[in-house]
Amino acid sequence: MARGAIAGGLTGLTLAFLADFRDSSGLQQRLAAGDAGIPYALGVLGVRLGLTLLACWAEIPGGLFFPSLVFGAAIGSVVSRLEETWLGLGHPATYALAGMGAFFGAVAKVPMTAIAMVFELTTNFNLVLPLMVSVTTAYLVAEKLAPGSLYEHLLRLSGIDLPTVPQDGIWLQLTAEEVMQPRVEVLAANFTLAETVQAFGRSHHRGFPVVQDGELVGIVTQTDLEQAQQRRERPDVPLSQVMTPNPIVVAPQDTLARVLYLLSHYKLSRLPVVDRRHLVGIITRSDILRAEVERLHVENTPARLGSYLVYQRRSPAAGRGTVLVPVANPETIPVLAQLAAAMARRWGFEVEFCHGVVVAPRDRPTETVVDVEPAIELLEQARMEVLTVGVPAHCQVRIAQSAGGAIADAARDSHANLVVMGWRSQRDETFGQTLEGLVQQSRCDLVLVKFATADPSSLQRWLVPVAGGPNARRALELLPYLSAANSVVSVVVCQVLRPGEESPSEFLEPDIERLREALPQSARGAVTTVALCATDVVAAILDLAQSYRCDALVLGASRESLLSKLVQGNIPEEIARQAECTVFLVCKAF
């Protein structure tokens, strides 16, 4: 209040004694016309500068635009008069206008605006070249000595620091791996045209990658199907003759800028992401839009501290995919390693073992000192179990604030297709927290195993209760690989109906037929289906397992309800807790 009064009083006294300052527009025009001498121009510069500083001191500035024009015109007039005195040459009006543009362009760091604005004031084309030279020179010198405009410096003095926005935006910051959808619906190259049309009818997608032996060999879209119909292709023609072979792909580490270029240049709607010949994801235009929206709002969400990789040992990368096995219990390492090795050998995959060293939430994983030697010993023990059967094996140790976060990061970095981990089928708060982090952050298939034997090769009689959902289908798809340690197996697929429910339909027949084809030749005839009617589903499945003397149970569970089932108790948890055989709990990826 006092500062404002002082500033107002001093300004009033100045205007009372200096009449020219009462008309700011007339003052500027007189300077721009070149009618001012050196004493007058210096006087205007000093008085106007003093009044501007006085207003800023009182925190009631009237702006910087008009004062900067007056300062520039005054300085230009002084330079013109000095040149006229010393050299006998001078163009006061040109110098004043050029000084006006140069001063404003240097202060506001807007050279093009300054040139255009002063030119619009005069509409004199002869002024363009002097303006360009003076404004550009003033801008470059000012930017070298004091980067940033005067407005930015005033904001910093007020405690407001504007963040620097990269010129390239998010296009060079994000990679294909961060944008892609990691789980992809694919079609096999040996599909027929009729089966492909059915797959399009069941899905909302307009295109599918085509794989053969785990490798990407092509892509098929609705356009390909329309062209096949126009050519009157037979329904039994192989998909390999309809698809687009050798599609354009990107690597996980490619930038979003390259992805956008390929999508735009080749007019594509989707791009497969391939790592070591293995399809790890797919990117569509909607994925890019989603990533941009998430990036713009990331500052409003609390960031999770990622895990810190402190140890890693690699074998030759010879597999088409990865089975990730978290290890923590020395007693279960041999059986987990044998199971993972059998699955990886059947798939042509690699095995990656990981161990998470958990630190307190207040500690940063990158700054905490921990002893990782015990973890390395566990991993090396597991790794040797797999290497002895000729399967590539890797291992890594991560420091994290949660075990689930460490496993999820390991799954992401290794592009894991499947996570296999042991489970004691007991309500354990620590295990529940680990599973929660893994379910929320991981996007690959998850298999929890409660072992009743230390020898996976002894699991010969398998029971698969189904309800027709995607997790039941995934359980049937994984069964040939879960049982890969055995050359002779028998499988019972059962559906338990409650009283009043309709009899089982034929919707699982294609899945069961594919199961028969995927099993070893000696076991294809050993797949039977049964249907039971019971009010107690848990008891019915347990009785069936006991009557068939099953060695293993395979249950499907949705990802959304997996944690609540394990913690609160539900059908899969009750079966696993009461069953005396080995239990596999399968959770399909997102």
CSV table of N, CA and C in Angstrom, one decimal, residues 240-333:
chain,number,residue,atom,x,y,z
A,240,SER,N,-1.7,-68.9,-45.4
A,240,SER,CA,-0.4,-68.4,-45.9
A,240,SER,C,-0.5,-67.9,-47.4
A,241,GLN,N,-1.5,-68.3,-48.1
A,241,GLN,CA,-1.7,-67.9,-49.5
A,241,GLN,C,-2.6,-66.6,-49.6
A,242,VAL,N,-3.2,-66.2,-48.4
A,242,VAL,CA,-4.1,-65.1,-48.4
A,242,VAL,C,-3.4,-63.9,-47.7
A,243,MET,N,-2.6,-64.1,-46.7
A,243,MET,CA,-2.0,-63.1,-45.9
A,243,MET,C,-1.0,-62.2,-46.7
A,244,THR,N,-0.6,-61.1,-46.1
A,244,THR,CA,0.5,-60.3,-46.6
A,244,THR,C,1.8,-60.8,-46.0
A,245,PRO,N,2.7,-61.4,-46.8
A,245,PRO,CA,3.9,-61.9,-46.1
A,245,PRO,C,4.9,-60.8,-45.9
A,246,ASN,N,5.9,-61.1,-45.0
A,246,ASN,CA,7.0,-60.2,-44.7
A,246,ASN,C,6.5,-58.8,-44.4
A,247,PRO,N,5.6,-58.6,-43.4
A,247,PRO,CA,5.1,-57.3,-43.1
A,247,PRO,C,6.2,-56.3,-42.5
A,248,ILE,N,5.9,-55.1,-42.6
A,248,ILE,CA,6.8,-54.1,-42.0
A,248,ILE,C,6.6,-54.1,-40.5
A,249,VAL,N,7.8,-54.2,-39.8
A,249,VAL,CA,7.8,-54.3,-38.3
A,249,VAL,C,8.7,-53.3,-37.7
A,250,VAL,N,8.6,-53.2,-36.4
A,250,VAL,CA,9.5,-52.3,-35.6
A,250,VAL,C,10.1,-53.1,-34.5
A,251,ALA,N,11.2,-52.6,-33.9
A,251,ALA,CA,11.8,-53.3,-32.8
A,251,ALA,C,11.3,-52.6,-31.5
A,252,PRO,N,11.4,-53.3,-30.4
A,252,PRO,CA,10.9,-52.7,-29.1
A,252,PRO,C,11.6,-51.3,-28.8
A,253,GLN,N,12.8,-51.2,-29.2
A,253,GLN,CA,13.5,-49.9,-28.8
A,253,GLN,C,13.4,-48.8,-29.8
A,254,ASP,N,12.7,-49.0,-30.9
A,254,ASP,CA,12.4,-48.0,-31.9
A,254,ASP,C,11.5,-46.9,-31.2
A,255,THR,N,11.8,-45.6,-31.6
A,255,THR,CA,11.1,-44.5,-31.1
A,255,THR,C,9.7,-44.4,-31.7
A,256,LEU,N,8.8,-43.7,-30.9
A,256,LEU,CA,7.5,-43.5,-31.4
A,256,LEU,C,7.5,-42.6,-32.7
A,257,ALA,N,8.5,-41.8,-32.9
A,257,ALA,CA,8.6,-41.0,-34.1
A,257,ALA,C,8.7,-42.0,-35.3
A,258,ARG,N,9.5,-43.0,-35.2
A,258,ARG,CA,9.7,-44.0,-36.3
A,258,ARG,C,8.4,-44.7,-36.5
A,259,VAL,N,7.7,-45.1,-35.5
A,259,VAL,CA,6.4,-45.8,-35.6
A,259,VAL,C,5.4,-44.9,-36.4
A,260,LEU,N,5.3,-43.7,-36.0
A,260,LEU,CA,4.4,-42.7,-36.7
A,260,LEU,C,4.8,-42.6,-38.1
A,261,TYR,N,6.1,-42.5,-38.4
A,261,TYR,CA,6.5,-42.4,-39.8
A,261,TYR,C,6.1,-43.6,-40.6
A,262,LEU,N,6.3,-44.8,-40.1
A,262,LEU,CA,6.0,-46.0,-40.9
A,262,LEU,C,4.4,-46.1,-41.1
A,263,LEU,N,3.7,-45.8,-40.0
A,263,LEU,CA,2.2,-45.8,-40.1
A,263,LEU,C,1.7,-44.9,-41.2
A,264,SER,N,2.3,-43.7,-41.2
A,264,SER,CA,1.8,-42.6,-42.1
A,264,SER,C,2.3,-42.9,-43.5
A,265,HIS,N,3.6,-43.3,-43.7
A,265,HIS,CA,4.2,-43.4,-45.0
A,265,HIS,C,3.6,-44.6,-45.8
A,266,TYR,N,3.4,-45.7,-45.1
A,266,TYR,CA,2.9,-46.9,-45.7
A,266,TYR,C,1.4,-47.0,-45.6
A,267,LYS,N,0.7,-46.0,-44.9
A,267,LYS,CA,-0.7,-46.0,-44.7
A,267,LYS,C,-1.2,-47.3,-44.1
A,268,LEU,N,-0.5,-47.6,-42.9
A,268,LEU,CA,-0.9,-48.8,-42.2
A,268,LEU,C,-1.8,-48.5,-41.0
A,269,SER,N,-2.5,-49.5,-40.5
A,269,SER,CA,-3.3,-49.3,-39.3
A,269,SER,C,-2.7,-50.0,-38.1
A,270,ARG,N,-1.7,-50.8,-38.3
A,270,ARG,CA,-1.1,-51.5,-37.2
A,270,ARG,C,0.3,-51.9,-37.6
A,271,LEU,N,1.2,-52.0,-36.6
A,271,LEU,CA,2.6,-52.4,-36.8
A,271,LEU,C,3.0,-53.5,-35.8
A,272,PRO,N,3.4,-54.7,-36.2
A,272,PRO,CA,3.9,-55.7,-35.3
A,272,PRO,C,5.2,-55.2,-34.7
A,273,VAL,N,5.5,-55.6,-33.4
A,273,VAL,CA,6.7,-55.3,-32.7
A,273,VAL,C,7.4,-56.6,-32.5
A,274,VAL,N,8.6,-56.8,-33.1
A,274,VAL,CA,9.4,-58.0,-33.1
A,274,VAL,C,10.7,-57.9,-32.5
A,275,ASP,N,11.0,-58.8,-31.6
A,275,ASP,CA,12.3,-58.9,-30.9
A,275,ASP,C,12.9,-60.3,-31.1
A,276,ARG,N,14.1,-60.3,-31.8
A,276,ARG,CA,14.7,-61.6,-32.1
A,276,ARG,C,13.8,-62.6,-32.8
A,277,ARG,N,13.1,-62.1,-33.8
A,277,ARG,CA,12.2,-62.9,-34.6
A,277,ARG,C,10.9,-63.3,-33.9
A,278,HIS,N,10.8,-62.9,-32.6
A,278,HIS,CA,9.7,-63.2,-31.8
A,278,HIS,C,8.7,-62.1,-31.7
A,279,LEU,N,7.4,-62.3,-32.0
A,279,LEU,CA,6.4,-61.3,-31.9
A,279,LEU,C,6.1,-61.0,-30.4
A,280,VAL,N,6.4,-59.7,-30.0
A,280,VAL,CA,6.2,-59.3,-28.6
A,280,VAL,C,5.1,-58.4,-28.4
A,281,GLY,N,4.5,-57.8,-29.5
A,281,GLY,CA,3.4,-56.9,-29.3
A,281,GLY,C,3.0,-56.3,-30.6
A,282,ILE,N,2.0,-55.4,-30.6
A,282,ILE,CA,1.5,-54.8,-31.8
A,282,ILE,C,1.0,-53.4,-31.4
A,283,ILE,N,1.2,-52.4,-32.3
A,283,ILE,CA,0.9,-51.0,-32.1
A,283,ILE,C,-0.2,-50.6,-33.1
A,284,THR,N,-1.3,-50.0,-32.6
A,284,THR,CA,-2.3,-49.4,-33.5
A,284,THR,C,-2.3,-47.9,-33.3
A,285,ARG,N,-3.1,-47.2,-34.1
A,285,ARG,CA,-3.2,-45.7,-33.9
A,285,ARG,C,-3.8,-45.4,-32.6
A,286,SER,N,-4.8,-46.2,-32.1
A,286,SER,CA,-5.4,-46.0,-30.8
A,286,SER,C,-4.4,-46.1,-29.7
A,287,ASP,N,-3.5,-47.1,-29.8
A,287,ASP,CA,-2.5,-47.2,-28.8
A,287,ASP,C,-1.6,-46.0,-28.7
A,288,ILE,N,-1.3,-45.3,-29.8
A,288,ILE,CA,-0.5,-44.1,-29.7
A,288,ILE,C,-1.3,-43.0,-29.1
A,289,LEU,N,-2.5,-42.9,-29.4
A,289,LEU,CA,-3.4,-41.8,-28.8
A,289,LEU,C,-3.5,-42.1,-27.3
A,290,ARG,N,-3.7,-43.3,-26.9
A,290,ARG,CA,-3.7,-43.7,-25.4
A,290,ARG,C,-2.4,-43.3,-24.7
A,291,ALA,N,-1.3,-43.6,-25.4
A,291,ALA,CA,0.0,-43.3,-24.7
A,291,ALA,C,0.2,-41.9,-24.6
A,292,GLU,N,-0.2,-41.1,-25.6
A,292,GLU,CA,-0.1,-39.6,-25.5
A,292,GLU,C,-0.9,-39.0,-24.3
A,293,VAL,N,-2.2,-39.5,-24.2
A,293,VAL,CA,-3.0,-39.1,-23.1
A,293,VAL,C,-2.5,-39.4,-21.8
A,294,GLU,N,-2.0,-40.7,-21.6
A,294,GLU,CA,-1.4,-41.1,-20.4
A,294,GLU,C,-0.1,-40.3,-20.0
A,295,ARG,N,0.7,-39.9,-21.1
A,295,ARG,CA,1.9,-39.2,-20.8
A,295,ARG,C,1.5,-37.7,-20.4
A,296,LEU,N,0.5,-37.2,-20.9
A,296,LEU,CA,0.1,-35.8,-20.6
A,296,LEU,C,-0.5,-35.8,-19.1
A,297,HIS,N,-1.0,-36.9,-18.6
A,297,HIS,CA,-1.6,-36.9,-17.3
A,297,HIS,C,-0.7,-37.6,-16.3
A,298,VAL,N,0.5,-37.9,-16.7
A,298,VAL,CA,1.4,-38.7,-15.8
A,298,VAL,C,1.7,-37.9,-14.6
A,299,GLU,N,1.8,-36.6,-14.7
A,299,GLU,CA,2.2,-35.8,-13.5
A,299,GLU,C,1.1,-35.8,-12.4
A,300,ASN,N,-0.1,-36.2,-12.8
A,300,ASN,CA,-1.2,-36.2,-11.8
A,300,ASN,C,-1.3,-37.5,-11.1
A,301,THR,N,-0.5,-38.5,-11.4
A,301,THR,CA,-0.6,-39.8,-10.8
A,301,THR,C,0.8,-40.1,-10.1
A,302,PRO,N,0.7,-40.7,-8.9
A,302,PRO,CA,1.9,-41.0,-8.2
A,302,PRO,C,2.8,-42.0,-8.9
A,303,ALA,N,4.0,-41.8,-9.1
A,303,ALA,CA,4.9,-42.7,-9.8
A,303,ALA,C,5.4,-43.8,-8.9
A,304,ARG,N,5.5,-45.0,-9.5
A,304,ARG,CA,6.0,-46.2,-8.8
A,304,ARG,C,7.5,-46.3,-9.1
A,305,LEU,N,8.2,-46.4,-8.0
A,305,LEU,CA,9.7,-46.6,-8.1
A,305,LEU,C,9.9,-47.9,-8.7
A,306,GLY,N,10.6,-48.0,-9.9
A,306,GLY,CA,10.8,-49.3,-10.5
A,306,GLY,C,11.9,-50.0,-9.8
A,307,SER,N,12.1,-51.3,-10.1
A,307,SER,CA,13.1,-52.1,-9.5
A,307,SER,C,14.5,-51.8,-10.1
A,308,TYR,N,15.5,-52.2,-9.4
A,308,TYR,CA,16.9,-51.8,-9.8
A,308,TYR,C,17.6,-53.1,-10.1
A,309,LEU,N,18.1,-53.3,-11.3
A,309,LEU,CA,18.8,-54.6,-11.7
A,309,LEU,C,20.2,-54.5,-11.2
A,310,VAL,N,20.6,-55.4,-10.3
A,310,VAL,CA,21.9,-55.4,-9.7
A,310,VAL,C,22.8,-56.6,-10.2
A,311,TYR,N,22.2,-57.6,-10.7
A,311,TYR,CA,22.9,-58.8,-11.2
A,311,TYR,C,22.2,-59.4,-12.3
A,312,GLN,N,23.0,-59.8,-13.3
A,312,GLN,CA,22.4,-60.5,-14.5
A,312,GLN,C,23.4,-61.4,-15.1
A,313,ARG,N,23.0,-62.6,-15.5
A,313,ARG,CA,23.8,-63.5,-16.2
A,313,ARG,C,23.1,-64.1,-17.4
A,314,ARG,N,23.6,-64.1,-18.6
A,314,ARG,CA,22.9,-64.4,-19.8
A,314,ARG,C,23.6,-65.6,-20.5
A,315,SER,N,22.7,-66.5,-21.1
A,315,SER,CA,23.2,-67.5,-22.0
A,315,SER,C,22.9,-67.0,-23.4
A,316,PRO,N,23.3,-67.8,-24.4
A,316,PRO,CA,23.0,-67.3,-25.8
A,316,PRO,C,21.4,-67.2,-26.0
A,317,ALA,N,21.0,-66.2,-26.6
A,317,ALA,CA,19.6,-65.9,-26.8
A,317,ALA,C,19.1,-66.7,-28.0
A,318,ALA,N,18.8,-68.0,-27.8
A,318,ALA,CA,18.5,-68.9,-28.9
A,318,ALA,C,17.0,-69.3,-28.9
A,319,GLY,N,16.2,-68.8,-28.0
A,319,GLY,CA,14.8,-69.2,-27.9
A,319,GLY,C,13.9,-68.2,-28.6
A,320,ARG,N,12.7,-68.7,-28.9
A,320,ARG,CA,11.6,-67.9,-29.5
A,320,ARG,C,10.8,-67.1,-28.5
A,321,GLY,N,11.0,-67.4,-27.3
A,321,GLY,CA,10.2,-66.7,-26.2
A,321,GLY,C,10.8,-67.0,-24.9
A,322,THR,N,10.2,-66.6,-23.8
A,322,THR,CA,10.8,-66.7,-22.5
A,322,THR,C,9.7,-67.2,-21.5
A,323,VAL,N,10.2,-68.1,-20.6
A,323,VAL,CA,9.4,-68.6,-19.4
A,323,VAL,C,10.1,-68.0,-18.2
A,324,LEU,N,9.4,-67.1,-17.5
A,324,LEU,CA,10.0,-66.4,-16.3
A,324,LEU,C,9.6,-67.2,-15.1
A,325,VAL,N,10.6,-67.5,-14.3
A,325,VAL,CA,10.4,-68.3,-13.0
A,325,VAL,C,11.0,-67.5,-11.9
A,326,PRO,N,10.2,-66.9,-11.0
A,326,PRO,CA,10.7,-66.2,-9.8
A,326,PRO,C,11.0,-67.3,-8.8
A,327,VAL,N,12.2,-67.2,-8.1
A,327,VAL,CA,12.6,-68.2,-7.2
A,327,VAL,C,12.9,-67.5,-5.8
A,328,ALA,N,12.5,-68.1,-4.8
A,328,ALA,CA,12.8,-67.6,-3.4
A,328,ALA,C,13.0,-68.7,-2.4
A,329,ASN,N,12.4,-69.9,-2.7
A,329,ASN,CA,12.4,-71.0,-1.7
A,329,ASN,C,13.4,-72.1,-2.3
A,330,PRO,N,14.5,-72.4,-1.6
A,330,PRO,CA,15.5,-73.4,-2.1
A,330,PRO,C,14.8,-74.8,-2.3
A,331,GLU,N,13.8,-75.1,-1.5
A,331,GLU,CA,13.2,-76.4,-1.6
A,331,GLU,C,12.4,-76.6,-2.9
A,332,THR,N,11.9,-75.6,-3.5
A,332,THR,CA,11.1,-75.7,-4.7
A,332,THR,C,11.9,-75.4,-6.0
A,333,ILE,N,13.1,-75.1,-5.8
A,333,ILE,CA,13.9,-74.7,-7.0
A,333,ILE,C,14.0,-75.9,-8.0
